[in-house]
Short mmCIF file of C-alpha atoms and ligand atoms in Angstrom, two decimals:
data_model
loop_
_atom_site.label_atom_id
_atom_site.label_comp_id
_atom_site.label_asym_id
_atom_site.label_seq_id
_atom_site.Cartn_x
_atom_site.Cartn_y
_atom_site.Cartn_z
CA MET A 1 -6.38 -32.50 -59.89
CA ARG A 2 -9.82 -32.95 -58.19
CA GLN A 3 -12.49 -30.43 -57.62
CA VAL A 4 -14.14 -30.04 -54.26
CA ARG A 5 -17.16 -28.58 -53.01
CA ILE A 6 -16.81 -28.05 -48.95
CA GLU A 7 -19.58 -29.17 -47.08
CA ARG A 8 -18.62 -27.91 -43.40
CA LEU A 9 -15.71 -27.31 -40.78
CA GLY A 10 -14.39 -30.30 -38.75
CA HIS A 11 -13.69 -30.24 -35.55
CA LEU A 12 -10.26 -29.03 -36.17
CA GLY A 13 -10.80 -26.42 -38.31
CA ASP A 14 -10.25 -27.75 -41.57
CA GLY A 15 -12.74 -27.72 -44.59
CA LEU A 16 -14.47 -31.15 -45.01
CA GLY A 17 -16.03 -32.27 -48.43
CA GLU A 18 -16.57 -35.35 -50.19
CA GLY A 19 -14.71 -37.10 -47.82
CA LEU A 20 -11.47 -35.02 -47.94
CA ILE A 21 -9.90 -32.85 -45.52
CA VAL A 22 -9.28 -29.55 -46.93
CA PRO A 23 -7.02 -27.57 -44.73
CA ARG A 24 -8.21 -23.55 -44.84
CA ALA A 25 -10.97 -24.07 -46.90
CA LEU A 26 -14.14 -22.63 -45.47
CA PRO A 27 -17.94 -24.14 -46.04
CA ARG A 28 -19.59 -23.85 -49.55
CA GLU A 29 -15.85 -23.17 -50.97
CA LEU A 30 -15.11 -24.67 -54.22
CA VAL A 31 -11.36 -25.63 -54.41
CA GLU A 32 -8.96 -27.56 -56.45
CA GLY A 33 -5.79 -29.73 -55.63
CA GLU A 34 -4.09 -32.89 -55.48
CA GLU A 35 -5.69 -35.74 -53.37
CA ARG A 36 -3.25 -37.31 -51.34
CA ASP A 37 -4.09 -39.73 -48.20
CA GLY A 38 -7.33 -37.97 -47.62
CA ARG A 39 -6.64 -35.13 -47.89
CA LEU A 40 -6.39 -32.60 -50.66
CA GLU A 41 -3.23 -30.57 -51.13
CA GLU A 42 -1.64 -27.45 -53.24
CA VAL A 43 -5.25 -26.23 -53.01
CA ARG A 44 -6.30 -23.59 -55.45
CA LEU A 45 -9.70 -21.34 -54.11
CA LEU A 46 -11.89 -21.38 -57.33
CA GLU A 47 -15.13 -19.86 -55.15
CA PRO A 48 -14.34 -18.26 -51.96
CA SER A 49 -16.77 -17.96 -48.93
CA PRO A 50 -18.47 -14.74 -48.10
CA ASP A 51 -16.93 -15.74 -44.69
CA ARG A 52 -13.27 -15.43 -45.36
CA VAL A 53 -11.47 -12.67 -44.22
CA THR A 54 -7.80 -11.85 -44.78
CA PRO A 55 -5.77 -13.41 -41.95
CA PRO A 56 -4.80 -10.45 -39.76
CA CYS A 57 -1.61 -12.51 -38.40
CA PRO A 58 1.31 -12.48 -40.89
CA HIS A 59 2.55 -15.94 -39.34
CA PHE A 60 -0.98 -17.81 -39.90
CA ARG A 61 0.02 -19.89 -43.13
CA ARG A 62 2.89 -21.56 -40.96
CA CYS A 63 2.12 -21.16 -37.41
CA GLY A 64 0.18 -24.08 -35.76
CA GLY A 65 -1.14 -21.65 -32.95
CA CYS A 66 -4.69 -20.63 -35.10
CA THR A 67 -6.38 -22.55 -37.48
CA VAL A 68 -9.31 -20.44 -38.38
CA GLN A 69 -7.82 -16.87 -38.84
CA HIS A 70 -9.52 -16.70 -42.19
CA LEU A 71 -12.91 -17.07 -41.11
CA ARG A 72 -15.11 -13.91 -40.18
CA ASP A 73 -15.34 -13.80 -36.21
CA GLU A 74 -19.28 -14.20 -36.34
CA ALA A 75 -18.85 -17.49 -38.23
CA VAL A 76 -15.76 -18.62 -35.87
CA ALA A 77 -18.62 -18.12 -32.90
CA GLU A 78 -21.49 -19.66 -34.89
CA TRP A 79 -19.07 -22.67 -35.65
CA LYS A 80 -18.06 -23.22 -31.87
CA ALA A 81 -21.77 -22.80 -30.66
CA GLY A 82 -22.24 -25.49 -33.53
CA ILE A 83 -19.93 -27.69 -31.67
CA VAL A 84 -21.35 -27.54 -28.48
CA ARG A 85 -24.82 -28.14 -29.77
CA HIS A 86 -23.63 -31.08 -31.83
CA ALA A 87 -22.12 -32.67 -28.99
CA LEU A 88 -25.27 -32.32 -26.90
CA ALA A 89 -27.61 -33.61 -29.70
CA ALA A 90 -25.36 -36.66 -29.93
CA GLN A 91 -26.37 -37.43 -26.29
CA GLY A 92 -30.16 -36.62 -27.21
CA LEU A 93 -30.00 -33.17 -25.50
CA GLU A 94 -30.88 -30.15 -26.68
CA ALA A 95 -29.58 -26.99 -25.57
CA ARG A 96 -30.06 -23.26 -25.95
CA VAL A 97 -26.54 -21.06 -26.66
CA ALA A 98 -27.07 -18.01 -25.15
CA GLY A 99 -24.10 -16.44 -26.40
CA VAL A 100 -20.12 -16.71 -27.33
CA GLU A 101 -18.16 -14.46 -25.23
CA THR A 102 -15.04 -14.30 -27.30
CA SER A 103 -11.79 -12.78 -25.76
CA PRO A 104 -9.91 -9.69 -27.81
CA PRO A 105 -7.23 -10.35 -30.21
CA ALA A 106 -3.76 -9.84 -28.13
CA SER A 107 -5.33 -11.29 -24.75
CA ARG A 108 -3.91 -14.50 -23.76
CA ARG A 109 -1.91 -14.28 -20.58
CA ARG A 110 -0.70 -17.51 -20.59
CA ALA A 111 1.11 -19.61 -23.28
CA VAL A 112 3.53 -22.47 -23.59
CA LEU A 113 6.15 -21.70 -26.27
CA ALA A 114 8.84 -24.10 -27.54
CA ALA A 115 12.26 -23.04 -27.94
CA ARG A 116 15.70 -24.59 -29.28
CA ARG A 117 18.97 -24.23 -30.19
CA THR A 118 19.65 -24.54 -34.04
CA LYS A 119 22.81 -24.74 -36.31
CA LYS A 120 22.11 -21.11 -36.99
CA GLY A 121 21.36 -19.99 -33.42
CA VAL A 122 18.21 -20.18 -31.08
CA LEU A 123 14.57 -20.16 -32.31
CA ALA A 124 11.46 -19.53 -30.07
CA GLY A 125 7.82 -19.48 -30.89
CA PHE A 126 5.01 -22.27 -31.78
CA HIS A 127 5.07 -25.37 -33.63
CA VAL A 128 4.42 -25.57 -36.98
CA ARG A 129 0.85 -27.07 -37.65
CA GLY A 130 1.68 -30.97 -37.99
CA SER A 131 5.07 -31.08 -36.75
CA ASP A 132 7.84 -30.39 -34.26
CA GLU A 133 9.21 -27.52 -36.15
CA ILE A 134 9.08 -24.27 -34.49
CA VAL A 135 7.96 -21.05 -36.29
CA PRO A 136 9.10 -17.48 -34.65
CA VAL A 137 5.66 -15.21 -33.91
CA PRO A 138 6.98 -11.91 -33.27
CA GLU A 139 3.70 -10.46 -34.41
CA CYS A 140 1.59 -12.74 -32.87
CA ARG A 141 -2.07 -11.68 -32.92
CA VAL A 142 -3.31 -13.71 -29.62
CA LEU A 143 -0.58 -13.35 -26.94
CA HIS A 144 -0.92 -10.26 -24.78
CA PRO A 145 1.48 -7.26 -25.34
CA GLY A 146 2.95 -8.14 -21.76
CA LEU A 147 3.40 -11.51 -22.68
CA LEU A 148 5.33 -11.05 -26.05
CA PRO A 149 8.73 -10.42 -24.18
CA ALA A 150 8.57 -14.01 -23.39
CA LEU A 151 9.55 -14.67 -27.06
CA PRO A 152 13.07 -13.52 -26.50
CA VAL A 153 13.42 -15.15 -23.14
CA ALA A 154 12.41 -18.38 -24.69
CA GLU A 155 15.45 -17.46 -27.16
CA VAL A 156 17.93 -16.85 -24.24
CA LEU A 157 16.80 -20.10 -22.20
CA ALA A 158 17.14 -22.28 -24.84
CA GLU A 159 20.65 -20.81 -25.43
CA ALA A 160 21.80 -21.47 -22.15
CA GLY A 161 19.82 -24.33 -21.09
CA ALA A 162 18.44 -26.13 -24.11
CA SER A 163 20.27 -29.57 -25.00
CA ARG A 164 21.54 -30.09 -28.69
CA LYS A 165 18.60 -32.36 -29.37
CA GLY A 166 15.45 -31.19 -27.51
CA ALA A 167 12.87 -28.15 -27.39
CA LEU A 168 12.08 -26.77 -24.54
CA ASP A 169 9.03 -26.03 -23.21
CA VAL A 170 8.77 -22.58 -21.75
CA ALA A 171 5.20 -22.20 -20.04
CA ALA A 172 5.18 -18.29 -19.76
CA THR A 173 2.31 -16.41 -17.61
CA LEU A 174 1.89 -12.60 -17.57
CA THR A 175 1.05 -12.05 -13.77
CA GLU A 176 0.31 -8.54 -12.25
CA ALA A 177 3.89 -8.69 -11.16
CA GLY A 178 5.39 -9.62 -14.39
CA LEU A 179 6.38 -12.80 -16.28
CA ASP A 180 5.99 -16.14 -14.33
CA VAL A 181 8.29 -18.42 -16.53
CA SER A 182 8.45 -22.19 -16.29
CA VAL A 183 10.88 -24.25 -18.11
CA THR A 184 11.01 -28.15 -19.09
CA GLY A 185 12.92 -30.12 -21.00
CA GLY A 186 16.22 -28.57 -20.57
CA LYS A 187 19.66 -29.77 -19.51
CA PRO A 188 19.77 -30.90 -15.88
CA LEU A 189 20.13 -27.92 -13.50
CA ASP A 190 23.57 -27.48 -11.99
CA GLU A 191 25.54 -24.88 -10.30
CA GLY A 192 26.80 -23.12 -13.80
CA LEU A 193 23.47 -23.34 -15.37
CA ARG A 194 21.79 -22.03 -12.00
CA THR A 195 23.94 -19.17 -12.01
CA ARG A 196 23.33 -18.07 -15.43
CA LEU A 197 19.67 -18.74 -15.29
CA ALA A 198 19.36 -16.45 -12.03
CA GLN A 199 21.46 -13.94 -14.16
CA LEU A 200 18.87 -14.12 -17.16
CA ALA A 201 16.00 -13.84 -14.98
CA SER A 202 17.43 -10.85 -13.17
CA ARG A 203 18.29 -9.13 -16.53
CA HIS A 204 14.99 -9.64 -18.22
CA ASP A 205 13.22 -8.66 -14.85
CA LEU A 206 11.11 -11.82 -14.75
CA ALA A 207 9.02 -11.92 -11.58
CA ARG A 208 9.90 -15.86 -11.20
CA LEU A 209 11.80 -18.29 -13.42
CA THR A 210 11.39 -22.12 -12.91
CA TRP A 211 13.37 -24.71 -14.24
CA ALA A 212 12.05 -28.52 -13.91
CA GLY A 213 9.99 -27.63 -11.50
CA GLU A 214 12.73 -26.00 -9.26
CA PRO A 215 12.50 -22.45 -8.55
CA VAL A 216 15.92 -20.35 -9.79
CA ALA A 217 14.98 -17.18 -9.21
CA GLN A 218 11.92 -14.88 -7.79
CA MET A 219 12.09 -11.25 -7.80
CA ARG A 220 8.87 -10.39 -7.00
CA PRO A 221 6.05 -13.08 -5.99
CA PRO A 222 3.88 -13.68 -9.48
CA VAL A 223 0.74 -12.55 -8.11
CA LEU A 224 -2.73 -12.65 -9.86
CA HIS A 225 -6.13 -11.48 -8.06
CA PHE A 226 -9.03 -13.61 -8.11
CA GLY A 227 -11.78 -11.27 -6.55
CA ARG A 228 -10.21 -9.79 -3.63
CA ALA A 229 -7.77 -12.23 -3.06
CA ALA A 230 -4.00 -12.01 -4.13
CA VAL A 231 -2.67 -15.77 -4.97
CA VAL A 232 0.85 -16.80 -6.05
CA PRO A 233 0.19 -19.55 -8.21
CA PRO A 234 2.49 -22.71 -8.41
CA PRO A 235 4.94 -22.82 -11.12
CA GLY A 236 2.85 -24.03 -14.45
CA ALA A 237 -0.16 -23.91 -12.58
CA PHE A 238 -3.33 -24.15 -14.71
CA LEU A 239 -5.00 -20.56 -15.18
CA GLN A 240 -8.02 -19.23 -17.38
CA ALA A 241 -6.26 -18.38 -20.29
CA THR A 242 -7.28 -14.37 -20.57
CA ALA A 243 -8.61 -12.19 -18.07
CA GLU A 244 -11.64 -11.26 -20.01
CA GLY A 245 -12.80 -15.37 -20.30
CA GLU A 246 -12.08 -15.76 -16.47
CA ALA A 247 -14.16 -12.76 -15.91
CA ALA A 248 -16.94 -13.98 -18.25
CA LEU A 249 -17.29 -17.37 -16.61
CA VAL A 250 -17.06 -15.97 -12.95
CA ALA A 251 -19.81 -13.51 -14.03
CA ARG A 252 -21.71 -16.55 -15.14
CA VAL A 253 -21.10 -18.87 -12.32
CA ARG A 254 -21.82 -16.10 -9.51
CA ALA A 255 -25.26 -15.44 -11.07
CA LEU A 256 -25.75 -19.37 -11.45
CA LEU A 257 -25.16 -19.93 -7.74
CA ALA A 258 -26.87 -16.39 -6.40
CA GLY A 259 -28.34 -16.90 -3.39
CA SER A 260 -26.19 -20.29 -2.50
CA ALA A 261 -25.04 -20.47 1.20
CA ARG A 262 -22.54 -23.16 1.04
CA ILE A 263 -20.59 -24.02 -2.05
CA ALA A 264 -18.61 -26.87 -3.32
CA ASP A 265 -15.89 -25.72 -6.04
CA LEU A 266 -14.54 -29.18 -7.38
CA PHE A 267 -11.23 -29.18 -9.49
CA ALA A 268 -10.88 -25.73 -8.05
CA GLY A 269 -7.40 -24.58 -9.21
CA CYS A 270 -5.83 -22.02 -7.47
CA GLY A 271 -9.26 -20.71 -6.48
CA THR A 272 -10.79 -18.59 -9.71
CA PHE A 273 -14.35 -19.50 -8.78
CA ALA A 274 -13.79 -19.98 -5.08
CA LEU A 275 -12.25 -16.80 -3.95
CA PRO A 276 -14.71 -14.52 -5.70
CA LEU A 277 -17.81 -16.76 -4.72
CA ALA A 278 -16.64 -16.15 -0.88
CA GLU A 279 -17.23 -12.92 -1.11
CA ARG A 280 -21.07 -14.33 -0.56
CA ALA A 281 -20.75 -17.81 0.43
CA GLU A 282 -18.61 -20.39 2.44
CA VAL A 283 -16.54 -22.16 0.10
CA HIS A 284 -15.04 -25.89 0.02
CA ALA A 285 -12.60 -26.10 -2.77
CA VAL A 286 -11.30 -29.48 -3.92
CA GLU A 287 -8.59 -29.68 -6.33
CA GLY A 288 -5.64 -32.52 -7.05
CA ASP A 289 -2.47 -30.42 -6.83
CA ALA A 290 -1.55 -29.88 -3.30
CA ALA A 291 0.48 -26.89 -4.69
CA MET A 292 -2.51 -25.06 -5.99
CA THR A 293 -4.92 -25.64 -2.69
CA GLY A 294 -1.91 -24.18 -0.84
CA ALA A 295 -1.69 -21.24 -2.89
CA LEU A 296 -5.57 -21.00 -2.65
CA ASP A 297 -5.57 -21.12 1.35
CA ALA A 298 -2.77 -18.67 1.49
CA GLY A 299 -4.52 -16.14 -0.70
CA TRP A 300 -7.77 -16.62 1.19
CA ARG A 301 -5.55 -15.91 4.82
CA ARG A 302 -4.33 -12.83 3.23
CA ALA A 303 -7.64 -11.47 2.13
CA LYS A 304 -10.17 -9.39 3.84
CA GLY A 305 -13.78 -9.57 4.10
CA LEU A 306 -14.11 -13.36 2.27
CA LYS A 307 -16.85 -16.17 4.40
CA ARG A 308 -14.98 -19.01 5.35
CA VAL A 309 -13.00 -21.10 2.51
CA THR A 310 -11.57 -24.66 2.93
CA THR A 311 -9.35 -26.53 0.92
CA GLU A 312 -8.74 -30.27 0.25
CA ALA A 313 -6.17 -31.98 -1.98
CA ARG A 314 -8.11 -34.99 -3.43
CA ASP A 315 -8.17 -36.87 -6.27
CA LEU A 316 -11.63 -36.54 -7.57
CA PHE A 317 -11.32 -38.90 -10.55
CA ARG A 318 -10.65 -41.98 -7.84
CA ARG A 319 -11.97 -40.57 -5.00
CA PRO A 320 -15.04 -37.78 -5.66
CA LEU A 321 -16.88 -36.33 -2.86
CA ASP A 322 -19.67 -38.97 -1.89
CA PRO A 323 -23.35 -38.38 -1.23
CA ALA A 324 -22.87 -37.82 2.65
CA GLU A 325 -20.15 -35.06 2.12
CA LEU A 326 -22.28 -33.33 -0.39
CA SER A 327 -25.13 -33.22 1.64
CA ARG A 328 -23.80 -30.01 3.48
CA PHE A 329 -23.55 -28.05 0.15
CA ASP A 330 -26.26 -26.24 -1.51
CA ALA A 331 -24.58 -25.67 -4.51
CA VAL A 332 -21.34 -27.15 -6.60
CA VAL A 333 -18.98 -25.29 -8.85
CA ILE A 334 -17.84 -28.04 -11.26
CA ASP A 335 -14.56 -27.47 -13.78
CA PRO A 336 -13.10 -30.54 -14.85
CA PRO A 337 -10.02 -31.36 -17.43
CA ARG A 338 -10.45 -32.41 -20.60
CA GLN A 339 -11.78 -35.90 -19.21
CA GLY A 340 -14.88 -34.60 -17.77
CA ALA A 341 -16.00 -36.02 -14.32
CA ALA A 342 -17.90 -39.01 -14.52
CA ALA A 343 -17.42 -40.15 -11.21
CA GLN A 344 -18.01 -37.01 -9.26
CA ILE A 345 -21.20 -36.73 -11.89
CA ALA A 346 -22.44 -40.03 -10.43
CA ALA A 347 -22.14 -38.95 -6.62
CA LEU A 348 -23.56 -35.42 -7.39
CA VAL A 349 -26.40 -37.08 -8.80
CA GLN A 350 -27.07 -39.57 -5.83
CA ALA A 351 -26.68 -36.68 -3.38
CA ARG A 352 -29.00 -34.58 -5.38
CA VAL A 353 -26.91 -31.12 -4.71
CA PRO A 354 -30.07 -28.32 -5.83
CA ARG A 355 -27.62 -26.40 -8.15
CA ILE A 356 -24.86 -27.21 -10.03
CA ALA A 357 -22.94 -24.90 -12.37
CA HIS A 358 -20.80 -26.42 -14.79
CA VAL A 359 -17.67 -25.27 -16.43
CA SER A 360 -15.98 -27.52 -19.08
CA CYS A 361 -13.46 -27.36 -21.74
CA ASN A 362 -14.44 -30.50 -23.64
CA PRO A 363 -17.75 -30.07 -25.16
CA ALA A 364 -17.97 -34.11 -25.64
CA THR A 365 -17.10 -34.96 -22.10
CA PHE A 366 -19.61 -31.94 -20.64
CA ALA A 367 -22.28 -33.46 -22.88
CA ARG A 368 -21.74 -36.98 -21.55
CA ASP A 369 -21.80 -35.47 -17.89
CA ALA A 370 -24.91 -33.65 -18.58
CA ALA A 371 -26.86 -36.36 -19.96
CA VAL A 372 -26.25 -38.22 -16.52
CA LEU A 373 -27.54 -34.97 -14.73
CA VAL A 374 -30.78 -34.59 -17.11
CA ALA A 375 -31.61 -38.54 -16.97
CA ALA A 376 -31.66 -37.96 -13.27
CA GLY A 377 -33.99 -35.18 -13.25
CA TYR A 378 -31.81 -32.21 -13.53
CA ARG A 379 -32.80 -29.31 -15.61
CA MET A 380 -30.16 -27.56 -17.98
CA GLY A 381 -30.00 -24.35 -18.75
CA PRO A 382 -28.97 -22.21 -21.52
CA VAL A 383 -24.95 -22.51 -22.33
CA THR A 384 -22.58 -19.58 -22.78
CA VAL A 385 -19.62 -20.78 -24.78
CA VAL A 386 -16.54 -18.61 -23.65
CA ASP A 387 -13.96 -18.59 -26.35
CA GLN A 388 -10.55 -17.74 -24.67
CA PHE A 389 -8.78 -19.11 -27.52
CA ARG A 390 -10.22 -17.19 -30.20
CA TRP A 391 -9.04 -18.32 -33.69
CA SER A 392 -8.49 -21.92 -32.56
CA PRO A 393 -10.45 -25.12 -32.47
CA HIS A 394 -10.77 -24.80 -28.73
CA VAL A 395 -14.27 -24.91 -26.87
CA GLU A 396 -15.12 -23.70 -23.42
CA LEU A 397 -18.60 -23.39 -21.92
CA VAL A 398 -20.41 -22.76 -18.90
CA ALA A 399 -24.06 -24.01 -17.71
CA GLY A 400 -26.18 -24.41 -14.97
CA PHE A 401 -28.23 -27.63 -13.89
CA GLY A 402 -30.90 -27.37 -11.25
CA LEU A 403 -33.56 -29.75 -9.57
CA SER A 404 -36.39 -27.58 -9.19
CA HIS A 405 -35.77 -24.69 -11.52
CA MET A 406 -33.23 -24.02 -14.68
CA PRO A 407 -30.48 -21.93 -13.70
CA GLY A 408 -29.96 -19.12 -16.01
CA GLY A 409 -33.21 -20.12 -17.67
CA GLU A 410 -34.69 -16.65 -16.35
CA ARG A 411 -32.25 -14.87 -19.34
CA GLU A 412 -34.77 -16.78 -21.91
C1 LIG B 501 -9.80 -27.02 -16.19
S1 LIG B 501 -8.90 -26.99 -14.91
C2 LIG B 501 -9.93 -25.86 -13.80
C3 LIG B 501 -9.16 -25.19 -12.32
C4 LIG B 501 -9.83 -23.72 -11.81
N1 LIG B 501 -11.47 -24.20 -11.69
C5 LIG B 501 -9.80 -22.53 -12.37
O1 LIG B 501 -10.62 -22.25 -13.38
O2 LIG B 501 -8.82 -22.10 -12.33
C6 LIG B 501 -8.92 -28.08 -14.01
C7 LIG B 501 -8.66 -28.61 -12.79
O3 LIG B 501 -8.62 -29.67 -12.31
C8 LIG B 501 -7.26 -30.38 -11.65
N2 LIG B 501 -7.54 -31.92 -11.93
C9 LIG B 501 -7.08 -32.72 -12.98
N3 LIG B 501 -7.35 -34.10 -12.58
C10 LIG B 501 -7.60 -33.79 -11.13
C11 LIG B 501 -8.16 -35.32 -10.29
N4 LIG B 501 -8.04 -36.14 -10.53
N5 LIG B 501 -8.69 -34.59 -9.16
C12 LIG B 501 -8.80 -33.42 -9.09
N6 LIG B 501 -8.13 -32.36 -9.74
C13 LIG B 501 -7.76 -32.47 -10.96
C14 LIG B 501 -6.33 -29.90 -12.28
O4 LIG B 501 -5.29 -29.53 -11.27
C15 LIG B 501 -6.78 -28.02 -12.73
O5 LIG B 501 -6.59 -27.44 -11.55
#
């Protein structure tokens, strides 16, 4: 037995103390347990933290979806703000975190569920922490109530089309027309399976069902609004995880780029930013996935009263917009995947685009890219943390960069 005083939370939400990882322990707590391979196991809590709360979800102990449900909301927000400050400090940058906008419980509109056949029947839910075992989560506290029916749907899909060995990945999105479900990892589609899946889609009133990229049923177009535009995203497309998180990001980006007339939206997805921004500015939306730019373009064409939006399907890692192309914009919104946008940031710096709204889902690559902007003379405004994955270690943020002023700095 070893007693350990927890020093801090690690990046994955575990307690860290005396060189050991202690799952579900909180800073300043005293715990006791068995030391195994750098971890403390069979942990007993001797002195609990005042920040400790009863996890609201009955699945918390097994489910790998949430890691810090036992921590008070304000302390979770402070932990996430600290992750951002720490990442920036590692690059020699200091930033004010202007706030943490946490999505409410039961607001996740998109989730990838796991589902498999078992000897006793079928199982659908999330993975157990650090394992490929599946835990059913009928009382999950993060999923939107409208998304919960995706759990029994995932079960029947596994019954119909999972192979004996593998698990299905069931990406489910709650759209304005109902559930949009896209499945990978199942049996190959033959006529029998296609008919069965179409029957299931109809019985469960799915808006759309896609199997290994192939549409098998569409009852209604799975539509979502971005500002005034109604968009039908391609199956499995990226979407911000909660409507509240999306609204917070869009509001901040709009404020940061207010007054700009020609905006480039880089890593544009299906138009989360481009379409609302087009209410006031012309927008050129660039995205690697042609199906997404197609959806964005179709949404713009159907919408009324928007300024011109052009789209371009382009790999921005290999072929970033170059300084000559960037010279026609007075502002850029950039929202890269976890790897960040090193090549595109280098070109932005050369082009000296006056204003940049930078959205990121990875504080480490954000800080790396921010350091390049700051070294080139940009001023960084305050950072807003947008927490769409409450109770998980995931951190998203938005910040403004300007050449002549500090965007967003007016709130200081
Ligand atoms: C974090 S998402 C943001 C999407 C969009 N801004 C939104 O908020 O819905 C990143 C986007 O980058 C796209 N992407 C990934 N790698 C890319 C690349 N090399 N070139 C261009 N786009 C890429 C993805 O398809 C995805 O749509």
